[in-house]
mmCIF file of C-alpha atoms in Angstrom:
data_model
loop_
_atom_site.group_PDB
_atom_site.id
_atom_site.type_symbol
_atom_site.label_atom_id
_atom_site.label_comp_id
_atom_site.label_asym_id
_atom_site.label_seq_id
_atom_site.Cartn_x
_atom_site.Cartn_y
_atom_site.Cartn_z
ATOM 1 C CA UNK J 23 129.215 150.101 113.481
ATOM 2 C CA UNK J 24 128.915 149.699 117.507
ATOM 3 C CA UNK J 25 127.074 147.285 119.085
ATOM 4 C CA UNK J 26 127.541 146.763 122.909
ATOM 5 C CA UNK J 27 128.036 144.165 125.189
ATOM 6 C CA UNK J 28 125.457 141.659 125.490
ATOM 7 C CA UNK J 29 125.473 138.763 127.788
ATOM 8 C CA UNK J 30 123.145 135.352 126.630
ATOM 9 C CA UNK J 31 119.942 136.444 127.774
ATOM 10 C CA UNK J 32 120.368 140.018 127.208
ATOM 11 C CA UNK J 33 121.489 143.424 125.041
ATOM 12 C CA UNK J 34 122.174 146.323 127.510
ATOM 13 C CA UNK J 35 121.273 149.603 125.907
ATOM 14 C CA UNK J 36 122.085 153.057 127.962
ATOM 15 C CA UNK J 37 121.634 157.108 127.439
ATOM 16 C CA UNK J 38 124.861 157.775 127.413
ATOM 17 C CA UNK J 39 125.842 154.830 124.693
ATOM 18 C CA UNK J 40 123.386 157.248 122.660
ATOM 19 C CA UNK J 41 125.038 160.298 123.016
ATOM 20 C CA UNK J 42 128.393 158.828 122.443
ATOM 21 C CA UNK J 43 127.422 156.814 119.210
ATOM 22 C CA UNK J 44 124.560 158.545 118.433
ATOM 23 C CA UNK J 45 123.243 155.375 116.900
ATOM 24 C CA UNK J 46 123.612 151.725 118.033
ATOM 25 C CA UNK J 47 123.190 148.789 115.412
ATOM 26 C CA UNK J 48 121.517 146.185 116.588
ATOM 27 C CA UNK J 49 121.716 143.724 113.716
ATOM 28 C CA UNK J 50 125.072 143.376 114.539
ATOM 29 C CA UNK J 51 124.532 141.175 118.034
ATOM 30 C CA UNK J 52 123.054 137.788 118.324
ATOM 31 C CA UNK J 53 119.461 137.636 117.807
ATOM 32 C CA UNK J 54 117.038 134.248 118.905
ATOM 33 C CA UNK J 55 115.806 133.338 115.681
ATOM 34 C CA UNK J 56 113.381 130.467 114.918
ATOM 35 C CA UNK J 57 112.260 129.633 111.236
ATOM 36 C CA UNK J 58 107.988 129.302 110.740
ATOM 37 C CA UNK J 59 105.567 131.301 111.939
ATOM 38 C CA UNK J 60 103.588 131.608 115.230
ATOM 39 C CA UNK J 61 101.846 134.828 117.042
ATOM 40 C CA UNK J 62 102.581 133.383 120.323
ATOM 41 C CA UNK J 63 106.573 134.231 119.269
ATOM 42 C CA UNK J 64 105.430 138.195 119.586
ATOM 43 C CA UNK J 65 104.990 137.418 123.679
ATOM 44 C CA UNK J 66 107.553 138.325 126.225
ATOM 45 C CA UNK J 67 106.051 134.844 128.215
ATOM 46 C CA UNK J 68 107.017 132.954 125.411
ATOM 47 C CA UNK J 69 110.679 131.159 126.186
ATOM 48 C CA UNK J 70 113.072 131.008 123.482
ATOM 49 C CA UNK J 71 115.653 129.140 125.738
ATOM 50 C CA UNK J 72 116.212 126.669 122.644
ATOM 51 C CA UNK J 73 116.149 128.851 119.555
ATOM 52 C CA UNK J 74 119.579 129.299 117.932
ATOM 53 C CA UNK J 75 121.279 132.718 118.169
ATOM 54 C CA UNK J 76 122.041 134.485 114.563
ATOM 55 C CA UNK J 77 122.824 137.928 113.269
ATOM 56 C CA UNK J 78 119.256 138.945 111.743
ATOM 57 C CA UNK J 79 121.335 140.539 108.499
ATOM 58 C CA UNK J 80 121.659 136.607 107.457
ATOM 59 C CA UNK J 81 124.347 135.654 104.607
ATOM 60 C CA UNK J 82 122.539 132.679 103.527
ATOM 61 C CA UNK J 83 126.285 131.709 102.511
ATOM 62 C CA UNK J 84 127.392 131.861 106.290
ATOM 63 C CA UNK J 85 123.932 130.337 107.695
ATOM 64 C CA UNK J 86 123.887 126.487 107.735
ATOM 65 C CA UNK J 87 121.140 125.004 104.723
ATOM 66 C CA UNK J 88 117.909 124.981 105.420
ATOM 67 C CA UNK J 89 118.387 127.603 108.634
ATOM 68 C CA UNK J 90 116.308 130.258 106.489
ATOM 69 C CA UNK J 91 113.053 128.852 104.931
ATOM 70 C CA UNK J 92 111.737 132.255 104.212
ATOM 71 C CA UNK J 93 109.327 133.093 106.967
ATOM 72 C CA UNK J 94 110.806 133.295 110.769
ATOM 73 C CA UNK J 95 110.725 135.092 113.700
ATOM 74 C CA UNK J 96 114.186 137.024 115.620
ATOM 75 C CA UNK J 97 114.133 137.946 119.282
ATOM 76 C CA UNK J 98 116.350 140.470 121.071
ATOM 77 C CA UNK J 99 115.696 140.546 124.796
ATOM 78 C CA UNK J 100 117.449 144.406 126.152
ATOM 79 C CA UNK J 101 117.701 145.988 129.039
ATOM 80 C CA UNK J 102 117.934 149.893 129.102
ATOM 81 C CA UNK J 103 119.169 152.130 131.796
ATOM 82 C CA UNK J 104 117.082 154.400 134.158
ATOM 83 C CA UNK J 105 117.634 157.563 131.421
ATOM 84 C CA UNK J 106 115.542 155.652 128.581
ATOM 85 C CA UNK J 107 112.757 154.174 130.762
ATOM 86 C CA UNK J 108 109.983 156.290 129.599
ATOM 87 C CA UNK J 109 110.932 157.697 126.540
ATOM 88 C CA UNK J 110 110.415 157.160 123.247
ATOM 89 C CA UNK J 111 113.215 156.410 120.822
ATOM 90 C CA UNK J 112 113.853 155.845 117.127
ATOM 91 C CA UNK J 113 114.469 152.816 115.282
ATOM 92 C CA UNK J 114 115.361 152.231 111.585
ATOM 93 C CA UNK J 115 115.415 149.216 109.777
ATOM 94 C CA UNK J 116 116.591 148.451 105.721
ATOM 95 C CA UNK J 117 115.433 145.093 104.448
ATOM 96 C CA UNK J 118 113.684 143.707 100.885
ATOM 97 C CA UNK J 119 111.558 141.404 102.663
ATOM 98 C CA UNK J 120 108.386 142.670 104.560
ATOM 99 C CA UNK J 121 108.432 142.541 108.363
ATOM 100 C CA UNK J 122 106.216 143.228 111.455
ATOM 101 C CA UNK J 123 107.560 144.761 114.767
ATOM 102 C CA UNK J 124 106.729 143.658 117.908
ATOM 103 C CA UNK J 125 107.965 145.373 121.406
ATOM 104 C CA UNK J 126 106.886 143.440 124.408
ATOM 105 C CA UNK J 127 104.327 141.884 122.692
ATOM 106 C CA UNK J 128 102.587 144.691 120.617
ATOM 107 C CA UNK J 129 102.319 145.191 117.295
ATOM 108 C CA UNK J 130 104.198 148.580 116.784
ATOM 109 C CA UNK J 131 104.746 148.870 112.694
ATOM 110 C CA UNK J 132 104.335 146.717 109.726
ATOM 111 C CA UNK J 133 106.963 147.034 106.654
ATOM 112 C CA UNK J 134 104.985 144.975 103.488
ATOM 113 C CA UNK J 135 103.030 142.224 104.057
ATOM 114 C CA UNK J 136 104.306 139.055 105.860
ATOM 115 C CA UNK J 137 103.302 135.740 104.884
ATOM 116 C CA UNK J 138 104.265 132.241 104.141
ATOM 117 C CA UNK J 139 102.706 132.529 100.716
ATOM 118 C CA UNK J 140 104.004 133.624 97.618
ATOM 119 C CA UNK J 141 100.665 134.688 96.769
ATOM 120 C CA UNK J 142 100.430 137.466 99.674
ATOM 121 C CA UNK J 143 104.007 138.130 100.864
ATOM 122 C CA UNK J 144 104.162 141.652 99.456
ATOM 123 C CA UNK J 145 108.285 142.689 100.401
ATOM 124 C CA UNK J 146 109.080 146.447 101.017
ATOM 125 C CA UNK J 147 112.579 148.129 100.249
ATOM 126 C CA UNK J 148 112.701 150.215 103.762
ATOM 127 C CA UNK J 149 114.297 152.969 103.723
ATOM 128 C CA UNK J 150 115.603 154.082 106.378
ATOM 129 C CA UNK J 151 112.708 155.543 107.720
ATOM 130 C CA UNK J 152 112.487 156.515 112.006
ATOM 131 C CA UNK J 153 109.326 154.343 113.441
ATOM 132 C CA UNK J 154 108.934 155.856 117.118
ATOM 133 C CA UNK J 155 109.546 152.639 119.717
ATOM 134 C CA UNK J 156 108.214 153.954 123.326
ATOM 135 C CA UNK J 157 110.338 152.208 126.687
ATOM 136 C CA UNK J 158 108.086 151.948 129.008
ATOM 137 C CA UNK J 159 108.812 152.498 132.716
ATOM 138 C CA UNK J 160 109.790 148.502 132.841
ATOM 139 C CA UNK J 161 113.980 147.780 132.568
ATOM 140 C CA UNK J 162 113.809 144.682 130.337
ATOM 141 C CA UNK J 163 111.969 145.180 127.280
ATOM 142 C CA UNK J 164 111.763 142.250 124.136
ATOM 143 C CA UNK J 165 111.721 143.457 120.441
ATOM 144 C CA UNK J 166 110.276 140.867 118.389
ATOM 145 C CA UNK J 167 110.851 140.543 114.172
ATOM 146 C CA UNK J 168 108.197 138.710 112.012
ATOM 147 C CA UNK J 169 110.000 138.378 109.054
ATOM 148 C CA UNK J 170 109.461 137.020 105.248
ATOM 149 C CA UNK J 171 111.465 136.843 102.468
ATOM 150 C CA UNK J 172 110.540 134.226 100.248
ATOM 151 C CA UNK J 173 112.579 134.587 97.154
ATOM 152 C CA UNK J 174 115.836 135.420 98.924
ATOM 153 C CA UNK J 175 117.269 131.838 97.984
ATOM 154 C CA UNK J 176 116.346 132.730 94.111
ATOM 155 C CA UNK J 177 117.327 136.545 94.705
ATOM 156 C CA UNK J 178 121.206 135.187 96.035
ATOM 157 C CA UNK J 179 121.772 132.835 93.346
ATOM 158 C CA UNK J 180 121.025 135.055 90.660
ATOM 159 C CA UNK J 181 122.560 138.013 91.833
ATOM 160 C CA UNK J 182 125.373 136.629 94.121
ATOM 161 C CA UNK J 183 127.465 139.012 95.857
ATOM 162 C CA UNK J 184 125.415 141.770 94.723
ATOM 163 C CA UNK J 185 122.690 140.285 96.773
ATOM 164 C CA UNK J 186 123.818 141.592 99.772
ATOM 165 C CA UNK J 187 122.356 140.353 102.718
ATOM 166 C CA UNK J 188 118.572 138.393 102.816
ATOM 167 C CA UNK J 189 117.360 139.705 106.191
ATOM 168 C CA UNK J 190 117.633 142.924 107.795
ATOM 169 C CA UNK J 191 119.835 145.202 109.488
ATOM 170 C CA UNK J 192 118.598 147.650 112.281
ATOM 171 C CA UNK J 193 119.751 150.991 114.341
ATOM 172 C CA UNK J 194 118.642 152.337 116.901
ATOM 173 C CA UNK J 195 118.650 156.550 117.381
ATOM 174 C CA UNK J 196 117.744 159.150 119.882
ATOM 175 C CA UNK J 197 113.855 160.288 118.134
ATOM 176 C CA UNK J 198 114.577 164.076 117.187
ATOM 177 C CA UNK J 199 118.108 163.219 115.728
ATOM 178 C CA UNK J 200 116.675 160.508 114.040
ATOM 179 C CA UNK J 201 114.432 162.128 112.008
ATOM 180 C CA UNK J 202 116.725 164.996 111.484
ATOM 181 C CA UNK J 203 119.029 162.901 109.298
ATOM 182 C CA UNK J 204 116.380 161.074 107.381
ATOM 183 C CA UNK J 205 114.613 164.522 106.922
ATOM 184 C CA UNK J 206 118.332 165.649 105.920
ATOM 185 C CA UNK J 207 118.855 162.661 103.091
#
């Protein structure tokens, strides 16, 4: 896996890391991550200046207790280079929870249902699957993870190591090549 370099405030993402890796995982950098549930949390405006930093894949036996309540929002604030401004790329995510995906503030694709409630959480296996993610013109961009997974304590302690991970990992793919290998598998 490659992730690049990424500062405290910032993930820098460029063409030609693309070309090289042909995929970059982002769930392998620090995300802002903030248990509960707010809309607000979607907005670039919104400062997250005080929420920890955490790999979004969270081991709930690595995470400090109570970190995880099973409803939270991650953050990644990015910069891209001149080459992606303007173009539309491909990310794919693989979770069991359900999630909602924000970029700068706008709802872009929903995997299951999010919720705090038992009730109406409905979690999704994803698969792998490209959902397009269009850069603007702008250089900083924020991609913003509404995220549920209410019976990953229960799912860990029964099936332990098997369990894997509780939240979600994520790459991110040039849009042709992209769906070219999910086409492919």
């Amino acid at each position: 896996a490659f992730a690049l370099a990424q500062d405290s405030s910032r993930f820098f993402l460029s063409a030609d890391s693309l070309k090289k890796h042909s995929s970059i995982y982002l769930a392998g950098t620090l995300w802002k991550y903030h248990a509960g549930d707010d809309s607000l949390w979607a907005s670039p405006a919104f400062d997250d200046s005080d929420w920890i930093e955490m790999k979004p894949t969270m081991d709930l036996d690595s995470i400090p207790k109570g970190t995880w309540t099973g409803i939270g929002w991650f953050r990644l604030h990015f910069a891209v280079d001149s080459a992606l401004r303007n173009k539309t790329l491909a990310m794919t995510m693989g979770h069991d929870g359900a999630s909602e995906i924000y970029l700068d503030g706008t709802l872009v694709h929903r995997l299951g249902t999010v919720s705090a409630s038992e009730k109406q959480e409905k979690t999704y296996a994803a698969a792998w699957s490209p959902i397009g993610l269009h850069l603007d013109g702008n250089a900083e961009h924020l991609l913003a993870i509404r995220y549920s997974f209410l019976n990953a304590e229960k799912i860990k302690s029964r099936y332990g190591v098997w369990a894997g991970f509780s939240g979600f990992s994520m790459w991110v793919e040039e849009l042709n090549g992209s769906i070219d290998n999910y086409v492919d598998d």
